[in-house]
């Protein structure tokens, strides 16, 4: 008898197969009731007697007929990836609703220029496990402070078939650190023929021009020839985009017309000088050369507070500098796979990925802070730029206070600072798989490496530069006069990093025995891997000889071995109830052992309704960066120092300082528990819906103390080696103007097991399909992450603080896409929305803007930000059926990120993109 719902697929199965016309019903009932082949009792057939393929689904190692498991999985098809103009995995994955920020490839601070990471659920990139075809990748080699992550830009997009995002804890299945979830990138299994394609794009501001080309070629049929080999070459070049070419508050630091202060700085070109008047005790300030344009002249009291006399010349880092909104990148990648069917039950396979990413980001010019206590001291009295009216008849200074004339200057006439990173990523894999009876087996060996060569261009050599300045030989704003000095004071530095991962694994899966409700599926495997990280900083950086680059620690090598065994079982408790049980045991050479379980349940209430839930535990050992001897030196910009920022004194309202953040060999591992409970349903023939509630609690969390809290409550953190604030002595002049402490010269926040994080939310996924006959079909999809709570305790002894809705933790993120398809035509629109956020990063501390005198900003939320990407294609122009022409417009309505100056930019860079409208055209041709 033909069953009413035979052949109907699950939500995930449809997303995976994209089978035209197939229904969307969860297929658990079909999997249980489908007939068995008479010829082979281990083969399940459909109602017409045809074999039904068993598939592996992300979240399980057991091959199954029905693709709907107990775990929520989001599938991103190739069409969804590229229809809006995406040319990299970063552009695809950064927009999924479960991602909250992550490392940006376009940042002008940090160490990882050109690299990008995912941050599922907002609990850190190191809590998301990235896989290719179910196996690991080497992490990005250059440490980003304590964060270890897989670089999304190291994986060429050309051969990607689909992406599966597992949104629950998967530690027992893939690895103990998969606390927030897993992203499994599925490459093409085989390919025959030749495909060529290319695209060209440019922003509406006439920058960021991009060219991309791809070539795929494959030969051999697994059916006819018993082998297949293919390779895909991906090449992409993008020129930089600059904030200075964007609009309004994005392109300037003068935010007065948007309700905030003029944040242009004293570090101007050629410079400002200021001193204490001996008679009045007040600061007096003026520009160094007296030739400041009127548009850049402001009262000195704006910079130093009430009572300061004179006028200063300010500098706009964004309008006058070369800050990137998108860095220059050159990428080339090769992806290849070979498959050889040795016999009817055994297949050998190999995979090769080789990718190079060259990236350049630019930011601040070199600058000088000339004052007592700095390597560049107060302006030398023998300098030709020393104010002549401050030199007495005896040749001594007439300045009051400590008798110094301070300097703030931007060295715009010198070559600007930049970071050129070349990343070489490689992944080689060879394996054999097969079957015997109703069992499948597979084993493989893999080597994966990430090498980064980081050039810090146009660096200043510490000793010759400070000597030239302190001796009065260096002249501000006189590049010609300084030309003889340049060869002796400027030098490029090169840092090298290498991360490697070597792994061998084996697994079996099949049916253990049968119960009245069906067969018990089981999988078991072993895995051994070796991880290694080597850093090799430039000797000049280790010696502290690079001005503006804090002294690097000596290079180091850190490694470990991890051996794992795991087992998984699916048990049909009833015909409508399936249980998933999994257990993983890991043995670390440096952290002992961990055992992480997972339990899942799936109840098929009816062919159109499934109830599912999971419980999982996680264990994350400190990374090779976190437990090393590495203390990274950097520079921290734009933080508020409450001891030097008040109603009368403003010098510390946007302070900068040397910054140390680093490793701690005494760190303990993190542990986690995660829960999901949800529904998958098909209420009508044209709609599939999934709703999943989730919770992740992470204990013993590795991190650093919050700088705002350390500065607000210094007595609490006194004598804590993980939170050290170094200050210069408080001068009498600063004290008279209202400062309560000296200038901060070093912030040192080291890693410690500091926190507890508890995150909860709900995911909604709605997918429809409307068939209008000759008018084509419409395929809408809505995905929403509603985060109901994000609690964090800054130390194990503190109460948890609710951060949901604060800056950086939006309550709602969503994507809505709709595609219309008719024969050779396709049009699409995809909207990506980041919900509104409060203007504060923490509800428990005072709003910074209120303290600074801009209370209105505290009353206004950061509005939601929605970007709409349009795309379209036509196949078969001029009778060439294999020619496909397309277009894409990213941010079609040219939306600007909402105003928010918290990061020193006019927008919140972690979640909002300032690129603006971007146009792209493409062409693809297939030779069959």
Coordinates of N, CA and C in Angstrom, one line a residue, residues 252-438:
X252 N 34.2 61.4 10.0 CA 34.8 62.4 10.8 C 34.7 62.1 12.3
X253 N 35.6 62.7 13.0 CA 35.6 62.6 14.5 C 35.0 63.9 15.1
X254 N 34.5 64.8 14.3 CA 33.8 66.0 14.9 C 32.3 65.7 14.9
X255 N 31.8 65.2 16.0 CA 30.4 64.7 16.1 C 29.5 65.7 16.8
X256 N 29.9 67.0 16.8 CA 29.0 68.0 17.5 C 27.6 68.1 17.0
X257 N 27.4 67.9 15.7 CA 26.1 68.1 15.1 C 25.2 66.8 15.4
X258 N 25.9 65.8 15.9 CA 25.1 64.6 16.2 C 25.0 64.4 17.7
X259 N 25.2 65.5 18.5 CA 24.9 65.5 19.9 C 26.1 65.0 20.8
X260 N 27.3 64.9 20.2 CA 28.4 64.5 21.0 C 29.5 65.5 20.8
X261 N 30.7 65.3 21.4 CA 31.8 66.2 21.4 C 32.6 66.2 20.1
X262 N 33.4 67.2 19.9 CA 34.4 67.2 18.8 C 35.5 66.3 19.3
X263 N 35.6 65.1 18.7 CA 36.6 64.2 19.2 C 37.9 64.2 18.4
X264 N 38.1 65.2 17.6 CA 39.4 65.4 16.9 C 40.5 65.6 18.0
X265 N 41.7 65.2 17.7 CA 42.7 65.1 18.7 C 43.8 66.2 18.6
X266 N 44.5 66.3 19.7 CA 45.7 67.2 19.7 C 46.8 66.7 18.8
X267 N 46.8 65.4 18.5 CA 47.9 64.9 17.7 C 47.7 65.3 16.2
X268 N 48.0 66.6 16.0 CA 47.8 67.2 14.7 C 49.0 67.3 13.8
X269 N 48.9 67.8 12.6 CA 50.0 68.0 11.8 C 50.1 69.5 11.5
X270 N 51.2 70.1 11.8 CA 52.5 69.5 12.3 C 52.5 69.3 13.8
X271 N 51.6 70.0 14.6 CA 51.7 69.7 16.0 C 51.1 70.8 16.9
X272 N 50.9 70.5 18.1 CA 50.4 71.5 19.1 C 51.4 71.5 20.3
X273 N 51.6 72.6 20.9 CA 52.4 72.7 22.1 C 51.5 73.3 23.2
X274 N 51.8 73.0 24.5 CA 51.1 73.6 25.6 C 52.0 73.5 26.8
X275 N 51.8 74.5 27.7 CA 52.7 74.6 28.9 C 51.9 75.3 30.0
X276 N 52.4 75.4 31.2 CA 51.8 76.0 32.3 C 52.3 77.5 32.4
X277 N 51.3 78.4 32.4 CA 51.7 79.8 32.6 C 52.2 80.1 34.0
X278 N 53.4 80.7 34.2 CA 54.0 80.8 35.5 C 53.2 81.7 36.4
X279 N 52.5 82.7 35.8 CA 51.8 83.7 36.6 C 50.4 83.1 37.1
X280 N 49.7 82.5 36.2 CA 48.3 82.1 36.5 C 48.2 80.7 36.9
X281 N 49.2 79.9 36.5 CA 49.1 78.4 36.8 C 48.2 77.7 35.8
X282 N 47.7 78.4 34.8 CA 46.8 77.7 33.8 C 47.6 77.2 32.6
X283 N 47.0 76.2 32.0 CA 47.5 75.7 30.7 C 47.4 76.8 29.7
X284 N 48.4 76.9 28.8 CA 48.3 77.7 27.6 C 48.7 76.8 26.5
X285 N 47.9 76.9 25.4 CA 48.2 76.0 24.2 C 48.1 76.8 22.9
X286 N 48.8 76.3 21.9 CA 48.7 76.9 20.6 C 49.3 75.9 19.6
X287 N 49.0 76.1 18.3 CA 49.6 75.2 17.3 C 51.1 75.5 17.2
X288 N 51.8 74.5 16.7 CA 53.2 74.5 16.6 C 53.8 75.6 15.7
X289 N 53.1 75.7 14.5 CA 53.6 76.6 13.5 C 52.7 77.9 13.3
X290 N 51.6 77.9 14.0 CA 50.7 79.1 13.8 C 50.0 79.2 12.5
X291 N 50.0 78.1 11.7 CA 49.3 78.1 10.4 C 48.2 77.2 10.3
X292 N 47.5 77.0 11.4 CA 46.3 76.1 11.4 C 45.1 76.6 10.6
X293 N 44.5 75.9 9.7 CA 43.3 76.3 9.0 C 42.2 76.6 10.0
X294 N 41.4 77.6 9.7 CA 40.3 78.0 10.6 C 39.4 76.9 11.0
X295 N 39.2 76.0 10.0 CA 38.2 74.9 10.2 C 38.7 73.9 11.3
X296 N 40.0 74.0 11.6 CA 40.6 73.0 12.6 C 41.0 73.7 13.9
X297 N 40.7 75.0 14.0 CA 41.1 75.7 15.2 C 39.9 75.6 16.2
X298 N 40.2 75.2 17.4 CA 39.2 75.1 18.5 C 39.8 75.7 19.8
X299 N 39.0 76.2 20.7 CA 39.5 76.7 22.0 C 40.2 75.5 22.7
X300 N 41.3 75.9 23.3 CA 42.1 74.9 24.1 C 41.3 74.2 25.2
X301 N 40.3 75.0 25.7 CA 39.5 74.4 26.8 C 38.7 73.2 26.3
X302 N 38.4 73.1 25.0 CA 37.7 71.9 24.5 C 38.5 70.6 24.8
X303 N 39.8 70.8 24.7 CA 40.7 69.6 24.9 C 41.1 69.4 26.3
X304 N 41.3 70.5 27.1 CA 41.9 70.5 28.4 C 41.0 70.8 29.5
X305 N 39.8 71.3 29.2 CA 38.9 71.6 30.2 C 38.9 73.1 30.5
X306 N 37.9 73.6 31.2 CA 37.7 75.0 31.5 C 38.9 75.6 32.1
X307 N 39.2 76.8 31.7 CA 40.3 77.6 32.3 C 41.6 77.5 31.4
X308 N 41.7 76.6 30.5 CA 42.8 76.6 29.6 C 42.8 77.7 28.6
X309 N 43.9 78.3 28.4 CA 43.9 79.5 27.5 C 44.5 79.1 26.2
X310 N 44.1 79.9 25.1 CA 44.7 79.7 23.8 C 43.8 78.9 22.9
X311 N 44.4 78.6 21.7 CA 43.7 77.8 20.7 C 44.6 76.7 20.2
X312 N 44.0 75.6 20.0 CA 44.8 74.4 19.4 C 44.3 74.1 18.1
X313 N 45.1 73.3 17.3 CA 44.8 72.9 16.0 C 44.5 71.4 16.1
X314 N 43.3 70.9 15.8 CA 43.0 69.5 16.0 C 43.1 68.8 14.7
X315 N 43.2 67.5 14.8 CA 43.4 66.6 13.7 C 42.3 65.5 13.7
X316 N 41.7 65.3 12.5 CA 40.7 64.3 12.4 C 41.3 63.0 11.8
X317 N 41.4 62.0 12.6 CA 42.0 60.8 12.2 C 41.3 60.1 11.0
X318 N 40.0 60.3 11.0 CA 39.1 59.6 10.0 C 39.1 60.4 8.7
X319 N 38.9 61.7 8.8 CA 38.8 62.6 7.6 C 40.2 62.8 7.0
X320 N 41.2 63.0 7.9 CA 42.5 63.4 7.4 C 43.5 62.2 7.3
X321 N 43.1 61.0 7.8 CA 43.9 59.9 7.8 C 43.5 58.9 6.7
X322 N 44.0 57.7 6.8 CA 43.6 56.6 5.8 C 43.2 55.4 6.5
X323 N 42.2 55.5 7.4 CA 41.6 54.4 8.1 C 40.8 53.6 7.1
X324 N 40.9 52.3 7.1 CA 40.2 51.4 6.2 C 38.7 51.3 6.7
X325 N 37.8 51.2 5.7 CA 36.5 50.6 6.0 C 36.5 49.2 5.4
X326 N 37.5 48.9 4.6 CA 37.8 47.6 4.0 C 39.2 47.6 3.5
X327 N 40.0 46.6 4.0 CA 41.4 46.6 3.6 C 41.7 46.1 2.2
X328 N 42.9 46.3 1.8 CA 43.3 45.7 0.5 C 43.6 44.2 0.7
X329 N 43.0 43.4 -0.2 CA 43.3 42.0 -0.1 C 43.6 41.4 -1.5
X330 N 44.4 40.4 -1.5 CA 44.7 39.6 -2.7 C 44.7 38.1 -2.3
X331 N 43.8 37.3 -2.9 CA 43.6 35.9 -2.4 C 43.7 35.0 -3.6
X332 N 44.3 33.9 -3.4 CA 44.3 32.8 -4.4 C 44.2 31.5 -3.7
X333 N 43.3 30.6 -4.1 CA 43.1 29.4 -3.4 C 42.8 28.2 -4.4
X334 N 43.3 27.1 -4.0 CA 43.1 25.9 -4.8 C 42.5 24.8 -3.9
X335 N 41.3 24.3 -4.4 CA 40.7 23.2 -3.7 C 40.6 22.0 -4.7
X336 N 41.0 20.8 -4.2 CA 41.0 19.6 -5.1 C 40.5 18.4 -4.3
X337 N 39.9 17.5 -5.0 CA 39.5 16.2 -4.4 C 39.6 15.1 -5.4
X338 N 40.2 14.0 -5.0 CA 40.2 12.8 -5.8 C 39.6 11.6 -5.2
X339 N 38.8 10.9 -5.9 CA 38.1 9.7 -5.4 C 38.3 8.6 -6.3
X340 N 38.6 7.4 -5.7 CA 38.9 6.2 -6.5 C 38.1 5.1 -5.8
X341 N 37.2 4.5 -6.6 CA 36.4 3.4 -6.1 C 37.1 2.1 -6.4
X342 N 37.8 1.6 -5.3 CA 38.7 0.5 -5.5 C 37.8 -0.8 -5.9
X343 N 36.7 -1.0 -5.2 CA 35.8 -2.0 -5.6 C 34.4 -1.6 -5.1
X344 N 33.5 -2.5 -5.1 CA 32.1 -2.1 -4.8 C 31.9 -1.7 -3.4
X345 N 32.8 -2.0 -2.5 CA 32.7 -1.7 -1.1 C 33.7 -0.8 -0.5
X346 N 34.7 -0.4 -1.3 CA 35.9 0.3 -0.8 C 36.2 1.5 -1.7
X347 N 36.4 2.7 -1.1 CA 36.7 3.9 -1.9 C 37.9 4.6 -1.2
X348 N 38.8 5.0 -2.0 CA 39.9 5.9 -1.5 C 39.7 7.3 -1.9
X349 N 40.1 8.3 -1.1 CA 39.8 9.7 -1.4 C 41.0 10.5 -0.8
X350 N 41.1 11.7 -1.4 CA 42.1 12.6 -1.0 C 41.5 14.0 -1.2
X351 N 42.0 15.0 -0.3 CA 41.6 16.4 -0.4 C 42.8 17.3 -0.3
X352 N 42.8 18.3 -1.0 CA 43.9 19.3 -0.9 C 43.3 20.7 -1.0
X353 N 43.6 21.5 0.0 CA 43.3 22.9 0.0 C 44.6 23.7 0.2
X354 N 44.9 24.6 -0.7 CA 46.0 25.5 -0.5 C 45.5 26.9 -0.8
X355 N 45.8 27.8 0.1 CA 45.2 29.2 0.0 C 46.2 30.2 0.5
X356 N 46.3 31.3 -0.2 CA 47.1 32.4 0.2 C 46.3 33.7 0.3
X357 N 46.4 34.4 1.4 CA 45.7 35.6 1.5 C 46.7 36.7 1.9
X358 N 46.8 37.7 1.0 CA 47.6 38.9 1.3 C 46.7 40.1 1.7
X359 N 46.9 40.6 2.8 CA 46.0 41.7 3.3 C 46.8 42.9 3.9
X360 N 46.3 44.1 3.6 CA 46.9 45.3 4.1 C 45.8 46.1 4.7
X361 N 46.0 46.5 6.0 CA 45.2 47.5 6.6 C 46.0 48.7 7.0
X362 N 45.4 49.8 7.0 CA 46.1 51.1 7.4 C 45.3 51.8 8.5
X363 N 45.9 52.7 9.2 CA 45.3 53.4 10.3 C 46.0 54.6 10.6
X364 N 46.5 54.7 11.9 CA 47.1 55.9 12.4 C 48.4 56.2 11.7
X365 N 48.7 57.5 11.6 CA 50.0 57.9 11.2 C 50.9 57.8 12.5
X366 N 52.2 57.9 12.3 CA 53.0 58.0 13.5 C 52.7 59.3 14.2
X367 N 53.0 59.3 15.5 CA 52.6 60.4 16.3 C 53.7 60.6 17.4
X368 N 53.7 61.7 18.1 CA 54.6 62.0 19.1 C 53.9 62.6 20.3
X369 N 54.1 62.0 21.5 CA 53.7 62.6 22.8 C 54.9 63.1 23.5
X370 N 55.2 64.4 23.4 CA 56.5 64.9 23.9 C 56.2 65.5 25.3
X371 N 56.7 64.8 26.3 CA 56.5 65.4 27.7 C 57.5 64.6 28.6
X372 N 57.7 65.1 29.8 CA 58.5 64.5 30.8 C 57.9 63.1 31.1
X373 N 58.8 62.1 31.2 CA 58.4 60.7 31.5 C 58.2 59.9 30.3
X374 N 58.1 60.5 29.1 CA 58.0 59.8 27.8 C 59.4 59.6 27.2
X375 N 59.5 58.6 26.3 CA 60.8 58.4 25.6 C 61.1 59.7 24.8
X376 N 60.1 60.3 24.2 CA 60.3 61.6 23.6 C 59.9 62.6 24.7
X377 N 60.8 63.2 25.3 CA 60.6 64.1 26.5 C 59.9 65.4 26.0
X378 N 59.9 66.3 26.9 CA 59.3 67.6 26.6 C 60.1 68.3 25.4
X379 N 59.5 69.2 24.7 CA 60.2 69.8 23.6 C 61.5 70.4 24.0
X380 N 62.6 70.0 23.4 CA 64.0 70.5 23.7 C 64.1 72.0 23.5
X381 N 64.6 72.6 24.5 CA 64.7 74.1 24.4 C 65.6 74.5 23.2
X382 N 66.5 73.6 22.8 CA 67.4 73.9 21.6 C 66.7 73.6 20.3
X383 N 65.5 73.2 20.3 CA 64.8 72.9 19.1 C 64.4 74.2 18.4
X384 N 64.6 74.4 17.1 CA 64.2 75.6 16.4 C 62.7 75.9 16.5
X385 N 61.9 74.9 16.9 CA 60.5 75.1 17.0 C 60.0 75.4 18.5
X386 N 61.0 75.5 19.4 CA 60.7 75.9 20.7 C 60.2 77.4 20.7
X387 N 59.1 77.7 21.4 CA 58.5 79.1 21.4 C 59.6 80.1 21.9
X388 N 60.0 81.0 21.1 CA 61.0 82.0 21.4 C 60.6 82.9 22.6
X389 N 59.2 83.1 22.7 CA 58.7 84.0 23.8 C 58.8 83.3 25.1
X390 N 59.2 82.0 25.1 CA 59.3 81.3 26.4 C 60.8 81.0 26.8
X391 N 61.7 81.7 26.1 CA 63.1 81.6 26.4 C 63.5 83.0 27.0
X392 N 64.0 82.9 28.2 CA 64.4 84.1 28.9 C 65.8 84.6 28.5
X393 N 66.2 85.8 28.9 CA 67.5 86.3 28.5 C 68.7 85.4 29.0
X394 N 68.4 84.6 30.0 CA 69.5 83.7 30.5 C 69.5 82.3 29.7
X395 N 68.6 82.2 28.7 CA 68.5 81.0 27.9 C 67.7 79.9 28.5
X396 N 67.1 80.2 29.6 CA 66.3 79.2 30.3 C 64.8 79.4 30.0
X397 N 64.0 78.4 30.2 CA 62.5 78.5 29.9 C 61.8 79.4 30.9
X398 N 60.8 80.0 30.4 CA 59.9 80.9 31.2 C 58.6 80.1 31.5
X399 N 58.5 78.9 31.1 CA 57.3 78.1 31.4 C 57.2 77.8 32.9
X400 N 56.0 77.8 33.4 CA 55.7 77.5 34.8 C 55.6 76.0 35.0
X401 N 55.1 75.6 36.2 CA 54.9 74.2 36.5 C 56.2 73.5 36.6
X402 N 56.4 72.5 35.9 CA 57.7 71.8 35.9 C 58.6 72.3 34.8
X403 N 58.2 73.4 34.2 CA 59.1 74.1 33.2 C 59.2 73.4 31.9
X404 N 58.2 72.5 31.6 CA 58.3 71.8 30.3 C 57.2 72.4 29.3
X405 N 57.6 72.3 28.0 CA 56.6 72.5 26.9 C 56.3 71.2 26.3
X406 N 55.1 70.8 26.4 CA 54.6 69.5 25.9 C 54.2 69.6 24.4
X407 N 54.4 68.5 23.7 CA 54.1 68.4 22.3 C 53.1 67.3 22.0
X408 N 52.1 67.5 21.2 CA 51.3 66.5 20.6 C 51.3 66.7 19.1
X409 N 51.8 65.7 18.4 CA 51.9 65.9 16.9 C 51.7 64.6 16.2
X410 N 51.1 64.7 15.0 CA 51.0 63.6 14.0 C 52.1 63.8 12.9
X411 N 52.8 62.7 12.7 CA 53.9 62.8 11.7 C 53.3 62.4 10.3
X412 N 52.4 63.2 9.8 CA 51.7 62.9 8.6 C 52.6 62.9 7.4
X413 N 53.7 63.7 7.5 CA 54.6 63.8 6.4 C 55.6 62.6 6.3
X414 N 55.5 61.7 7.2 CA 56.3 60.4 7.1 C 55.4 59.3 6.6
X415 N 56.0 58.3 6.0 CA 55.1 57.2 5.5 C 54.3 56.6 6.7
X416 N 53.0 56.4 6.4 CA 52.1 55.9 7.5 C 52.3 54.5 7.9
X417 N 51.9 54.2 9.1 CA 51.9 52.8 9.6 C 51.0 51.9 8.8
X418 N 51.3 50.7 8.7 CA 50.5 49.7 8.1 C 50.8 48.3 8.5
X419 N 49.9 47.4 8.2 CA 50.2 46.0 8.5 C 49.9 45.2 7.3
X420 N 50.9 44.5 6.8 CA 50.8 43.7 5.6 C 51.0 42.2 6.1
X421 N 49.9 41.5 6.0 CA 49.9 40.1 6.5 C 49.8 39.1 5.3
X422 N 50.7 38.2 5.2 CA 50.5 37.1 4.2 C 50.3 35.8 4.9
X423 N 49.1 35.2 4.7 CA 48.7 34.0 5.3 C 48.7 32.9 4.3
X424 N 49.4 31.8 4.6 CA 49.4 30.6 3.7 C 48.8 29.5 4.5
X425 N 47.6 29.1 4.0 CA 46.9 28.0 4.7 C 46.9 26.7 3.8
X426 N 47.1 25.6 4.4 CA 47.2 24.3 3.7 C 46.5 23.3 4.5
X427 N 45.8 22.4 3.7 CA 45.2 21.2 4.4 C 45.2 20.0 3.4
X428 N 45.9 19.0 3.8 CA 46.0 17.8 3.0 C 45.4 16.6 3.8
X429 N 44.6 15.8 3.1 CA 44.0 14.7 3.7 C 43.9 13.5 2.7
X430 N 44.1 12.3 3.3 CA 44.0 11.1 2.5 C 43.3 10.0 3.3
X431 N 42.4 9.3 2.7 CA 41.7 8.3 3.5 C 41.1 7.2 2.7
X432 N 40.5 6.3 3.4 CA 39.8 5.1 2.8 C 38.6 4.9 3.5
X433 N 37.5 4.6 2.8 CA 36.2 4.3 3.5 C 35.6 3.1 2.7
X434 N 34.7 2.5 3.4 CA 34.0 1.4 2.8 C 32.9 0.9 3.6
X435 N 32.4 -0.3 3.3 CA 31.3 -0.9 4.0 C 31.5 -2.4 4.0
X436 N 30.9 -3.0 5.1 CA 30.8 -4.5 5.1 C 29.5 -4.8 5.8
X437 N 28.6 -5.6 5.1 CA 27.3 -5.8 5.6 C 26.6 -4.5 5.8
X438 N 26.0 -4.3 6.9 CA 25.3 -3.0 7.2 C 26.2 -2.0 8.0

